[in-house]
Every structure is written in structure tokens, then in C-alpha cells.
mmCIF file of C-alpha atoms in Angstrom:
data_model
loop_
_atom_site.group_PDB
_atom_site.id
_atom_site.type_symbol
_atom_site.label_atom_id
_atom_site.label_comp_id
_atom_site.label_asym_id
_atom_site.label_seq_id
_atom_site.Cartn_x
_atom_site.Cartn_y
_atom_site.Cartn_z
ATOM 1 C CA MET Z 295 -36.973 26.032 -24.832
ATOM 2 C CA PRO Z 296 -34.305 23.705 -23.792
ATOM 3 C CA GLY Z 297 -31.448 22.745 -26.820
ATOM 4 C CA PRO Z 298 -30.997 19.629 -27.558
ATOM 5 C CA PRO Z 299 -28.764 17.002 -25.198
ATOM 6 C CA ARG Z 300 -25.463 17.581 -25.188
ATOM 7 C CA ARG Z 301 -23.449 15.001 -26.943
ATOM 8 C CA ALA Z 302 -20.941 12.671 -24.322
ATOM 9 C CA ALA Z 303 -17.533 13.101 -25.493
ATOM 10 C CA THR Z 304 -16.228 10.144 -27.007
ATOM 11 C CA ILE Z 305 -11.933 9.092 -27.660
ATOM 12 C CA TYR Z 306 -11.739 10.281 -30.600
ATOM 13 C CA ASP Z 307 -13.117 14.146 -29.438
ATOM 14 C CA VAL Z 308 -10.605 14.060 -25.736
ATOM 15 C CA ALA Z 309 -8.148 12.409 -28.996
ATOM 16 C CA ARG Z 310 -8.747 15.806 -31.371
ATOM 17 C CA GLU Z 311 -8.550 18.342 -27.954
ATOM 18 C CA ALA Z 312 -5.632 16.915 -26.976
ATOM 19 C CA ALA Z 313 -3.904 17.072 -30.286
ATOM 20 C CA VAL Z 314 -2.456 13.163 -29.584
ATOM 21 C CA SER Z 315 -3.784 9.694 -31.626
ATOM 22 C CA ILE Z 316 -7.186 7.690 -30.257
ATOM 23 C CA SER Z 317 -4.160 4.889 -28.744
ATOM 24 C CA THR Z 318 -2.555 8.184 -26.967
ATOM 25 C CA VAL Z 319 -5.328 8.195 -25.135
ATOM 26 C CA SER Z 320 -6.311 4.868 -24.633
ATOM 27 C CA ASN Z 321 -2.375 4.436 -22.930
ATOM 28 C CA VAL Z 322 -3.207 7.383 -20.742
ATOM 29 C CA LEU Z 323 -6.403 5.961 -19.393
ATOM 30 C CA ASN Z 324 -5.642 2.339 -19.217
ATOM 31 C CA LYS Z 325 -1.935 1.835 -20.116
ATOM 32 C CA PRO Z 326 -0.377 5.191 -18.395
ATOM 33 C CA GLU Z 327 3.655 4.436 -18.295
ATOM 34 C CA ARG Z 328 4.607 4.101 -21.826
ATOM 35 C CA VAL Z 329 2.968 8.061 -21.949
ATOM 36 C CA ALA Z 330 5.361 10.963 -20.986
ATOM 37 C CA ARG Z 331 4.024 12.844 -17.517
ATOM 38 C CA PRO Z 332 3.022 15.742 -19.428
ATOM 39 C CA THR Z 333 1.787 14.198 -22.421
ATOM 40 C CA ARG Z 334 -0.489 12.148 -19.469
ATOM 41 C CA GLU Z 335 -1.876 14.883 -17.351
ATOM 42 C CA ARG Z 336 -2.482 17.235 -20.338
ATOM 43 C CA VAL Z 337 -4.917 14.265 -22.101
ATOM 44 C CA LEU Z 338 -6.259 13.984 -18.451
ATOM 45 C CA ALA Z 339 -7.452 17.655 -17.952
ATOM 46 C CA VAL Z 340 -9.074 17.508 -21.951
ATOM 47 C CA ALA Z 341 -11.278 13.969 -20.709
ATOM 48 C CA ASP Z 342 -11.896 16.552 -17.360
ATOM 49 C CA GLU Z 343 -13.008 18.834 -19.221
ATOM 50 C CA LEU Z 344 -14.656 17.658 -21.560
ATOM 51 C CA GLY Z 345 -16.795 14.837 -19.364
ATOM 52 C CA TYR Z 346 -15.255 12.307 -21.160
ATOM 53 C CA VAL Z 347 -16.261 8.820 -19.319
ATOM 54 C CA PRO Z 348 -15.011 4.802 -20.728
ATOM 55 C CA LYS Z 349 -17.985 3.062 -22.119
ATOM 56 C CA SER Z 350 -17.221 0.350 -19.009
ATOM 57 C CA SER Z 351 -17.616 3.428 -16.207
ATOM 58 C CA ALA Z 352 -20.570 4.601 -19.012
ATOM 59 C CA ALA Z 353 -23.339 1.605 -18.159
ATOM 60 C CA HIS Z 354 -22.352 2.377 -14.511
ATOM 61 C CA LEU Z 355 -23.966 6.151 -14.619
ATOM 62 C CA ALA Z 356 -27.188 4.497 -15.993
ATOM 63 C CA ARG Z 357 -27.497 2.403 -12.696
ATOM 64 C CA LYS Z 358 -28.261 5.500 -10.494
ATOM 65 C CA ARG Z 359 -29.017 3.681 -7.537
ATOM 66 C CA VAL Z 360 -25.851 1.700 -7.202
ATOM 67 C CA GLY Z 361 -21.726 3.538 -6.086
ATOM 68 C CA ARG Z 362 -18.631 2.454 -7.323
ATOM 69 C CA ILE Z 363 -16.002 2.501 -5.502
ATOM 70 C CA GLY Z 364 -12.026 1.787 -6.632
ATOM 71 C CA VAL Z 365 -9.833 0.051 -4.922
ATOM 72 C CA VAL Z 366 -6.315 1.189 -5.929
ATOM 73 C CA ALA Z 367 -3.110 -1.422 -4.375
ATOM 74 C CA PRO Z 368 0.169 -3.733 -4.927
ATOM 75 C CA PHE Z 369 -2.393 -6.258 -5.166
ATOM 76 C CA THR Z 370 0.032 -8.589 -7.373
ATOM 77 C CA ALA Z 371 3.477 -7.526 -5.262
ATOM 78 C CA TYR Z 372 1.476 -8.280 -0.873
ATOM 79 C CA PRO Z 373 -0.512 -10.752 -0.711
ATOM 80 C CA SER Z 374 -1.323 -8.782 2.197
ATOM 81 C CA TYR Z 375 -3.290 -6.055 0.609
ATOM 82 C CA LEU Z 376 -5.708 -9.120 -0.643
ATOM 83 C CA GLN Z 377 -6.353 -9.087 2.957
ATOM 84 C CA ARG Z 378 -7.315 -6.057 3.435
ATOM 85 C CA LEU Z 379 -9.865 -6.146 0.086
ATOM 86 C CA THR Z 380 -11.717 -9.078 2.066
ATOM 87 C CA GLY Z 381 -12.419 -5.854 4.306
ATOM 88 C CA ILE Z 382 -13.580 -3.848 2.180
ATOM 89 C CA LEU Z 383 -15.805 -6.372 0.711
ATOM 90 C CA ARG Z 384 -17.246 -6.721 3.883
ATOM 91 C CA GLY Z 385 -17.951 -3.247 4.560
ATOM 92 C CA ALA Z 386 -19.009 -3.359 1.488
ATOM 93 C CA SER Z 387 -21.239 -5.952 1.725
ATOM 94 C CA GLY Z 388 -25.963 -4.955 1.611
ATOM 95 C CA GLN Z 389 -25.246 -1.077 0.852
ATOM 96 C CA GLN Z 390 -25.649 -1.588 -2.917
ATOM 97 C CA LEU Z 391 -22.132 -0.527 -3.927
ATOM 98 C CA GLU Z 392 -20.079 -1.762 -7.133
ATOM 99 C CA VAL Z 393 -16.142 -2.592 -5.949
ATOM 100 C CA GLY Z 394 -13.787 -1.784 -8.824
ATOM 101 C CA VAL Z 395 -9.640 -3.471 -7.880
ATOM 102 C CA PHE Z 396 -7.246 -1.243 -10.098
ATOM 103 C CA ASP Z 397 -3.415 -3.194 -9.185
ATOM 104 C CA HIS Z 398 -0.408 -0.970 -9.270
ATOM 105 C CA GLU Z 399 3.637 -1.523 -8.575
ATOM 106 C CA SER Z 400 4.761 -1.494 -5.254
ATOM 107 C CA ALA Z 401 5.967 1.931 -4.254
ATOM 108 C CA ALA Z 402 9.065 0.298 -3.317
ATOM 109 C CA THR Z 403 10.280 -0.441 -6.426
ATOM 110 C CA ALA Z 404 8.511 2.594 -8.842
ATOM 111 C CA ALA Z 405 6.437 5.396 -8.808
ATOM 112 C CA THR Z 406 3.380 4.534 -10.801
ATOM 113 C CA PRO Z 407 1.625 7.069 -12.495
ATOM 114 C CA LEU Z 408 -1.686 4.890 -12.658
ATOM 115 C CA LEU Z 409 -3.789 7.070 -10.092
ATOM 116 C CA ALA Z 410 -3.037 9.771 -12.341
ATOM 117 C CA SER Z 411 -4.971 7.889 -15.124
ATOM 118 C CA ILE Z 412 -7.983 7.237 -13.576
ATOM 119 C CA PRO Z 413 -10.684 8.847 -15.844
ATOM 120 C CA VAL Z 414 -12.532 10.953 -12.651
ATOM 121 C CA ARG Z 415 -15.849 11.964 -14.038
ATOM 122 C CA GLY Z 416 -18.166 9.671 -14.015
ATOM 123 C CA ALA Z 417 -15.513 6.592 -13.156
ATOM 124 C CA VAL Z 418 -15.704 6.285 -9.659
ATOM 125 C CA ASP Z 419 -17.602 7.365 -6.734
ATOM 126 C CA GLY Z 420 -15.375 7.162 -4.701
ATOM 127 C CA LEU Z 421 -11.865 6.084 -4.272
ATOM 128 C CA ILE Z 422 -9.705 3.448 -1.262
ATOM 129 C CA VAL Z 423 -6.061 4.339 -2.153
ATOM 130 C CA MET Z 424 -3.499 1.668 -0.537
ATOM 131 C CA GLY Z 425 0.487 1.054 0.189
ATOM 132 C CA SER Z 426 0.630 4.298 -1.639
ATOM 133 C CA SER Z 427 1.264 8.072 -1.342
ATOM 134 C CA ILE Z 428 -0.672 10.379 -4.026
ATOM 135 C CA GLU Z 429 1.345 12.642 -5.561
ATOM 136 C CA GLN Z 430 0.165 16.083 -5.002
ATOM 137 C CA VAL Z 431 -0.968 16.894 -8.526
ATOM 138 C CA VAL Z 432 -2.848 13.741 -8.258
ATOM 139 C CA GLU Z 433 -4.717 14.733 -4.613
ATOM 140 C CA GLU Z 434 -5.712 18.282 -6.201
ATOM 141 C CA ARG Z 435 -7.068 16.577 -9.309
ATOM 142 C CA LEU Z 436 -8.995 14.709 -7.014
ATOM 143 C CA LEU Z 437 -9.911 17.403 -4.607
ATOM 144 C CA ALA Z 438 -10.507 19.709 -7.589
ATOM 145 C CA HIS Z 439 -13.364 17.142 -8.903
ATOM 146 C CA GLY Z 440 -14.829 16.688 -5.282
ATOM 147 C CA VAL Z 441 -14.295 13.014 -5.388
ATOM 148 C CA PRO Z 442 -13.734 11.111 -1.950
ATOM 149 C CA VAL Z 443 -10.779 9.499 -0.901
ATOM 150 C CA VAL Z 444 -9.540 7.344 1.480
ATOM 151 C CA VAL Z 445 -5.656 6.640 2.151
ATOM 152 C CA VAL Z 446 -4.609 3.285 3.651
ATOM 153 C CA ASP Z 447 -0.598 2.416 4.697
ATOM 154 C CA ALA Z 448 0.487 5.618 3.651
ATOM 155 C CA ASP Z 449 0.254 9.370 3.824
ATOM 156 C CA SER Z 450 -2.015 11.787 2.778
ATOM 157 C CA GLY Z 451 -2.277 15.609 3.711
ATOM 158 C CA ALA Z 452 -5.111 16.281 1.903
ATOM 159 C CA PHE Z 453 -7.929 12.732 2.636
ATOM 160 C CA SER Z 454 -8.263 10.705 5.543
ATOM 161 C CA VAL Z 455 -5.509 7.870 6.440
ATOM 162 C CA VAL Z 456 -6.049 4.330 7.878
ATOM 163 C CA THR Z 457 -2.802 3.469 9.138
ATOM 164 C CA ILE Z 458 -0.046 1.767 12.029
ATOM 165 C CA ASP Z 459 2.457 3.359 13.711
ATOM 166 C CA ASP Z 460 5.238 2.133 11.698
ATOM 167 C CA PHE Z 461 8.015 3.177 14.265
ATOM 168 C CA GLY Z 462 5.352 2.085 17.626
ATOM 169 C CA ALA Z 463 4.993 -1.270 16.106
ATOM 170 C CA GLY Z 464 9.320 -1.309 15.076
ATOM 171 C CA ARG Z 465 10.341 -0.967 18.831
ATOM 172 C CA THR Z 466 7.482 -3.668 19.617
ATOM 173 C CA ALA Z 467 9.606 -6.134 16.880
ATOM 174 C CA ALA Z 468 13.104 -4.953 18.818
ATOM 175 C CA GLN Z 469 12.137 -4.957 22.762
ATOM 176 C CA HIS Z 470 10.734 -8.104 21.888
ATOM 177 C CA LEU Z 471 14.118 -9.665 20.720
ATOM 178 C CA LEU Z 472 15.722 -7.627 23.488
ATOM 179 C CA ASP Z 473 14.133 -8.742 26.173
ATOM 180 C CA LEU Z 474 14.564 -12.339 25.071
ATOM 181 C CA GLY Z 475 18.890 -11.592 25.422
ATOM 182 C CA HIS Z 476 19.779 -10.985 21.982
ATOM 183 C CA ARG Z 477 21.815 -7.900 22.073
ATOM 184 C CA ARG Z 478 23.366 -8.341 17.814
ATOM 185 C CA LEU Z 479 20.531 -7.548 16.242
ATOM 186 C CA GLY Z 480 20.293 -8.210 11.753
ATOM 187 C CA TYR Z 481 17.479 -6.140 10.028
ATOM 188 C CA VAL Z 482 16.316 -7.263 6.201
ATOM 189 C CA LEU Z 483 14.907 -3.905 4.830
ATOM 190 C CA GLU Z 484 13.318 -3.642 1.392
ATOM 191 C CA ARG Z 485 15.158 -1.756 -0.438
ATOM 192 C CA GLN Z 486 13.362 1.325 -1.553
ATOM 193 C CA GLU Z 487 13.412 3.033 -5.030
ATOM 194 C CA ALA Z 488 11.847 6.823 -4.477
ATOM 195 C CA GLU Z 489 12.343 8.908 -1.682
ATOM 196 C CA TYR Z 490 10.130 9.665 1.336
ATOM 197 C CA GLU Z 491 9.240 8.709 4.411
ATOM 198 C CA SER Z 492 8.041 4.908 3.790
ATOM 199 C CA GLN Z 493 5.873 2.272 5.896
ATOM 200 C CA ALA Z 494 9.585 0.707 6.093
ATOM 201 C CA ARG Z 495 11.691 3.827 7.191
ATOM 202 C CA ARG Z 496 9.378 4.156 9.775
ATOM 203 C CA ARG Z 497 9.294 0.742 10.951
ATOM 204 C CA LEU Z 498 13.330 0.083 10.995
ATOM 205 C CA GLY Z 499 13.795 3.653 12.690
ATOM 206 C CA GLY Z 500 11.687 2.729 15.433
ATOM 207 C CA PHE Z 501 13.403 -0.332 15.601
ATOM 208 C CA ARG Z 502 16.544 1.514 15.556
ATOM 209 C CA GLU Z 503 15.844 3.452 18.021
ATOM 210 C CA ALA Z 504 15.333 0.576 20.742
ATOM 211 C CA VAL Z 505 18.269 -1.553 20.177
ATOM 212 C CA ALA Z 506 20.134 1.678 19.978
ATOM 213 C CA GLU Z 507 19.217 2.135 23.965
ATOM 214 C CA VAL Z 508 20.319 -0.571 25.290
ATOM 215 C CA PRO Z 509 23.933 -0.633 25.663
ATOM 216 C CA GLY Z 510 26.000 -3.096 24.305
ATOM 217 C CA ALA Z 511 23.750 -3.644 21.397
ATOM 218 C CA THR Z 512 24.331 -3.455 17.945
ATOM 219 C CA LEU Z 513 22.457 -3.786 14.748
ATOM 220 C CA GLU Z 514 23.634 -4.345 10.935
ATOM 221 C CA VAL Z 515 20.696 -3.783 8.030
ATOM 222 C CA VAL Z 516 20.241 -5.168 4.880
ATOM 223 C CA SER Z 517 18.135 -4.320 2.105
ATOM 224 C CA CYS Z 518 16.892 -6.303 -0.895
ATOM 225 C CA LEU Z 519 14.288 -6.572 -3.330
ATOM 226 C CA GLY Z 520 10.313 -7.236 -1.689
ATOM 227 C CA THR Z 521 10.978 -11.178 -2.128
ATOM 228 C CA ALA Z 522 12.178 -14.539 -0.700
ATOM 229 C CA ALA Z 523 14.458 -14.990 -2.836
ATOM 230 C CA ALA Z 524 16.211 -12.039 -2.050
ATOM 231 C CA ALA Z 525 15.743 -12.232 1.266
ATOM 232 C CA GLU Z 526 17.576 -15.130 1.381
ATOM 233 C CA GLN Z 527 20.656 -14.210 -0.628
ATOM 234 C CA VAL Z 528 21.477 -11.089 1.250
ATOM 235 C CA ALA Z 529 20.552 -13.239 5.140
ATOM 236 C CA ALA Z 530 22.871 -15.717 3.951
ATOM 237 C CA GLY Z 531 26.299 -13.027 3.944
ATOM 238 C CA MET Z 532 24.401 -12.251 7.567
ATOM 239 C CA LEU Z 533 24.694 -15.277 9.070
ATOM 240 C CA ALA Z 534 27.182 -16.291 7.490
ATOM 241 C CA GLY Z 535 29.071 -14.045 10.014
ATOM 242 C CA GLY Z 536 31.908 -11.244 10.246
ATOM 243 C CA PRO Z 537 34.592 -9.437 11.972
ATOM 244 C CA GLY Z 538 31.735 -9.145 15.179
ATOM 245 C CA GLY Z 539 30.155 -12.449 14.381
ATOM 246 C CA ARG Z 540 26.768 -13.391 13.570
ATOM 247 C CA PRO Z 541 23.771 -11.700 14.535
ATOM 248 C CA THR Z 542 21.345 -14.171 17.316
ATOM 249 C CA ALA Z 543 18.646 -12.424 15.794
ATOM 250 C CA VAL Z 544 17.104 -10.860 12.369
ATOM 251 C CA MET Z 545 14.139 -8.779 12.339
ATOM 252 C CA ALA Z 546 12.365 -8.585 8.443
ATOM 253 C CA HIS Z 547 10.206 -5.615 7.618
ATOM 254 C CA PHE Z 548 6.991 -8.644 6.476
ATOM 255 C CA ASP Z 549 6.814 -11.799 6.290
ATOM 256 C CA ASP Z 550 8.030 -13.185 3.229
ATOM 257 C CA LEU Z 551 11.606 -11.639 3.819
ATOM 258 C CA ALA Z 552 11.073 -13.694 7.142
ATOM 259 C CA LEU Z 553 10.756 -16.924 5.054
ATOM 260 C CA GLY Z 554 13.997 -15.845 3.019
ATOM 261 C CA VAL Z 555 15.775 -15.785 6.641
ATOM 262 C CA VAL Z 556 15.013 -19.432 7.571
ATOM 263 C CA ARG Z 557 16.210 -20.529 4.621
ATOM 264 C CA ALA Z 558 19.301 -18.629 4.801
ATOM 265 C CA ALA Z 559 20.140 -20.072 8.116
ATOM 266 C CA ARG Z 560 19.353 -23.983 7.182
ATOM 267 C CA ALA Z 561 21.161 -23.688 4.033
ATOM 268 C CA LEU Z 562 23.554 -22.699 6.647
ATOM 269 C CA ALA Z 563 23.145 -26.098 9.085
ATOM 270 C CA LEU Z 564 21.968 -23.126 11.797
ATOM 271 C CA ARG Z 565 18.991 -24.109 13.655
ATOM 272 C CA VAL Z 566 16.446 -21.305 13.652
ATOM 273 C CA PRO Z 567 15.889 -20.462 16.829
ATOM 274 C CA ASP Z 568 18.261 -22.060 19.114
ATOM 275 C CA ASP Z 569 20.905 -20.488 17.051
ATOM 276 C CA VAL Z 570 19.108 -17.715 15.540
ATOM 277 C CA SER Z 571 16.007 -16.365 16.428
ATOM 278 C CA VAL Z 572 14.094 -14.939 13.477
ATOM 279 C CA LEU Z 573 10.895 -12.181 13.474
ATOM 280 C CA GLY Z 574 8.714 -11.248 10.786
ATOM 281 C CA PHE Z 575 6.076 -8.581 10.272
ATOM 282 C CA ASP Z 576 2.319 -9.076 9.285
ATOM 283 C CA ASP Z 577 1.068 -11.969 10.355
ATOM 284 C CA GLY Z 578 -0.323 -12.720 7.579
ATOM 285 C CA PRO Z 579 -0.991 -17.081 6.825
ATOM 286 C CA VAL Z 580 1.894 -17.723 5.725
ATOM 287 C CA ALA Z 581 3.400 -17.019 9.161
ATOM 288 C CA ASP Z 582 0.838 -18.987 10.505
ATOM 289 C CA ALA Z 583 1.678 -21.797 8.723
ATOM 290 C CA ALA Z 584 5.335 -21.618 8.687
ATOM 291 C CA ASP Z 585 4.856 -21.152 12.558
ATOM 292 C CA LEU Z 586 6.857 -18.065 12.677
ATOM 293 C CA SER Z 587 6.710 -14.901 15.293
ATOM 294 C CA THR Z 588 4.978 -11.650 13.912
ATOM 295 C CA VAL Z 589 3.716 -8.605 14.258
ATOM 296 C CA HIS Z 590 0.137 -8.409 13.423
ATOM 297 C CA GLN Z 591 -1.138 -5.916 11.060
ATOM 298 C CA PRO Z 592 -5.335 -5.380 11.634
ATOM 299 C CA PHE Z 593 -5.040 -5.369 7.726
ATOM 300 C CA GLU Z 594 -9.224 -6.512 7.716
ATOM 301 C CA GLU Z 595 -10.029 -4.291 9.953
ATOM 302 C CA SER Z 596 -8.228 -1.533 8.397
ATOM 303 C CA GLY Z 597 -10.465 -2.226 4.995
ATOM 304 C CA GLU Z 598 -13.399 -1.972 7.142
ATOM 305 C CA VAL Z 599 -12.093 1.022 8.731
ATOM 306 C CA ALA Z 600 -11.538 2.449 4.953
ATOM 307 C CA VAL Z 601 -15.083 2.181 3.514
ATOM 308 C CA ARG Z 602 -16.572 3.328 6.304
ATOM 309 C CA LEU Z 603 -14.490 6.834 5.939
ATOM 310 C CA LEU Z 604 -15.475 6.658 1.963
ATOM 311 C CA LEU Z 605 -19.629 5.700 2.780
ATOM 312 C CA GLN Z 606 -19.359 9.252 5.314
ATOM 313 C CA ALA Z 607 -17.369 11.526 3.015
ATOM 314 C CA MET Z 608 -19.598 9.642 -0.199
ATOM 315 C CA ALA Z 609 -23.032 10.276 1.604
ATOM 316 C CA ALA Z 610 -21.727 14.202 2.073
ATOM 317 C CA ALA Z 611 -20.916 14.524 -1.339
ATOM 318 C CA VAL Z 612 -24.687 13.152 -2.888
ATOM 319 C CA ALA Z 613 -26.425 15.628 -0.037
ATOM 320 C CA GLY Z 614 -23.882 18.652 -1.732
ATOM 321 C CA ALA Z 615 -22.785 18.820 1.946
ATOM 322 C CA ALA Z 616 -19.206 19.991 3.753
ATOM 323 C CA ALA Z 617 -16.630 17.099 3.211
ATOM 324 C CA PRO Z 618 -16.340 15.473 6.390
ATOM 325 C CA GLN Z 619 -13.493 16.259 9.037
ATOM 326 C CA ARG Z 620 -10.136 14.655 7.804
ATOM 327 C CA GLN Z 621 -9.237 11.827 10.101
ATOM 328 C CA THR Z 622 -6.342 9.518 11.069
ATOM 329 C CA SER Z 623 -6.685 6.708 11.925
ATOM 330 C CA VAL Z 624 -4.232 4.229 14.060
ATOM 331 C CA LEU Z 625 -4.889 0.698 14.412
ATOM 332 C CA ASP Z 626 -2.991 -1.621 16.732
ATOM 333 C CA CYS Z 627 -0.646 -4.388 16.009
ATOM 334 C CA SER Z 628 0.731 -7.387 18.775
ATOM 335 C CA LEU Z 629 3.112 -9.631 19.189
ATOM 336 C CA VAL Z 630 2.707 -13.064 17.886
ATOM 337 C CA GLN Z 631 5.663 -15.284 19.307
ATOM 338 C CA ARG Z 632 5.378 -18.169 17.733
ATOM 339 C CA ALA Z 633 8.479 -20.747 17.353
ATOM 340 C CA SER Z 634 11.371 -18.788 15.758
ATOM 341 C CA THR Z 635 12.275 -16.314 18.631
ATOM 342 C CA ALA Z 636 13.895 -17.944 21.422
ATOM 343 C CA ALA Z 637 16.496 -16.823 23.943
ATOM 344 C CA PRO Z 638 20.108 -17.125 22.553
#
């Protein structure tokens, strides 16, 4: 005769077994940056072992036919991820899916522990992680629990990836300016704290390579925080000119930084594009509104592709079948010329 059903684990059980306070467990799940990594990992290991499910997720478990996917991205740092989310929501439409959104800090400014704090068992049936590589220890945890994951706009050696060719896109951007006749070029790069081969570094690498192939072409690179105001400040110094003269064209890592360059040019009474061409990257609403030349990224398409890949992995997990083979989907970028670039 079967025994009584096992009592669901509570936050008190997790705290007792991990030898920490209730508030520490709460912080691990909701404000992980407040908890030291060893403690955070111990609490999460206990939560996984006990099968602890937060109340909000427990309610989801009762709705047996509705799946829940989590979307992790730096939404407040980069509006472009809201466009990717639009594609995700479109792809999830009609699929009996709930979509939960988790915001995290930009990987350019900090290595966020948020992903490590998401309760794996019962909280989500799949994850889409955007704009941040997953730490190896977190990858191992997700793999161990069989959580389907798709990574967008970052690298992963374990999960399927949806990305663009940032190196090739950087070359495309440089080639546009070189073909217009520019030979003194500038580049505004978002400053990066963590040491990894980010999309920003790959994009600059492609740009730099294309410039190096043209005799007599020069490149000046400056870096700043990821805001238009910060870009305006560093671009002002660049456009003021030095011993080698000022650049006649400036590329920025993304559109908001390019707008900062435009502002700096205007403050110095330089005309865009007559005195200096400015090129952005992303082709979001701000680029269209500012008539900014840029490189177009397929944001919404990347979200739709991510959902399709995740649904395939989730279906295999439900059926108890082997996970689909890891895929890398590389989406095309294209140059959009508007009013901010012209021949020198």
C-alpha cells in the first residue's frame, strides 16, 4: 500500500538544510547579487535536491497543459531586446505557453548571477537566454536537470544558439564607409568589464580587419559606457582632432551610441554627413527616427527562431526522447543607408 504523498518542500526546509536564514534563501531567488557565490550555489543545490518550487511556480504546475518558458535578457539596458521579445511572443502565440520575463544587468558592465538563481525544478519548462553567455557551472546545472535552453545573441557550447555573424557585420560596416571614400575612421566601442570574446569585440575585429586591408586607411577606437551621453563625451574628444586630424567617418557599436556621436558633432559645429559621417548598428526605431545609416539586425526573427528551437527541445523532453542536436542559426544582417553617411 503506497504511503502518504510526500509533503512539498518549503522555503523553511531549504533554509534549514542549507544552514542559512530564510532571508538568505529569499535573496538567492530574488536578489542573487546580495549573496556570495558559494552560499548561493549551496542554497540552489539544496533547493534542487528537495524539489523546492516557489509558490508562483507551484500554481503553474497545476495547469498541466500549459508550459512556461523563461526569457532572460538585459531588457532595461538595451531596448533592442524588447524587439526580440516581440518575436518570442509571436512565436509562442497559440502554443499554450506562458512567457516569464527575467531582466538582468548588461554583461558589458557585470557578470550577472541571475540565471544561476532561477529555481530549475518546476519553475520553467524551458529557457531562452539573450545577450549573455552562460557560466559553465550554470550550464552544467541546467543540463543535469534536463532543462531545454536556447541562447540568443551570445555563445554556448552546450545549447542551440541564434546569432549573427558579428565579425562579418563589422566588415560590412567598414566596407560601406571605405567604399564612400573615407580613410580616417573612428569607432565608438561599448566598454566591457568582463574578459570574454563578446559580440562587441568580434564586431570591432571585423571592422578593424577591413580597414587594415586598405592602404593609408587609419582607425581610432574609443570606448565608453553604453549610453548616448557617454558616447557624446568620448566622441567630442575624437572629433576635436589631434595630430593626425579628426576622423571623417565614425562607426558606433549600436544606434544609441551613434546618436551620441551625432550630438558631439553638432556641438562642434560639424555637419553630418558633410563634415563627418556617422554609422550605427541595430536599425531600431531610434535609427529610423533619426535618419541614421546603420546595420540592420533581424531582432524579431531571432526571437521567433529561438522559440521554434526551444519548442522542439521541450517536445523531446516531454516525450522522454533524446534532446535535438545542438544547432547554430546565423541570421543575415544588411546595410541600411540613410542620411548620416556620405562621401567625405
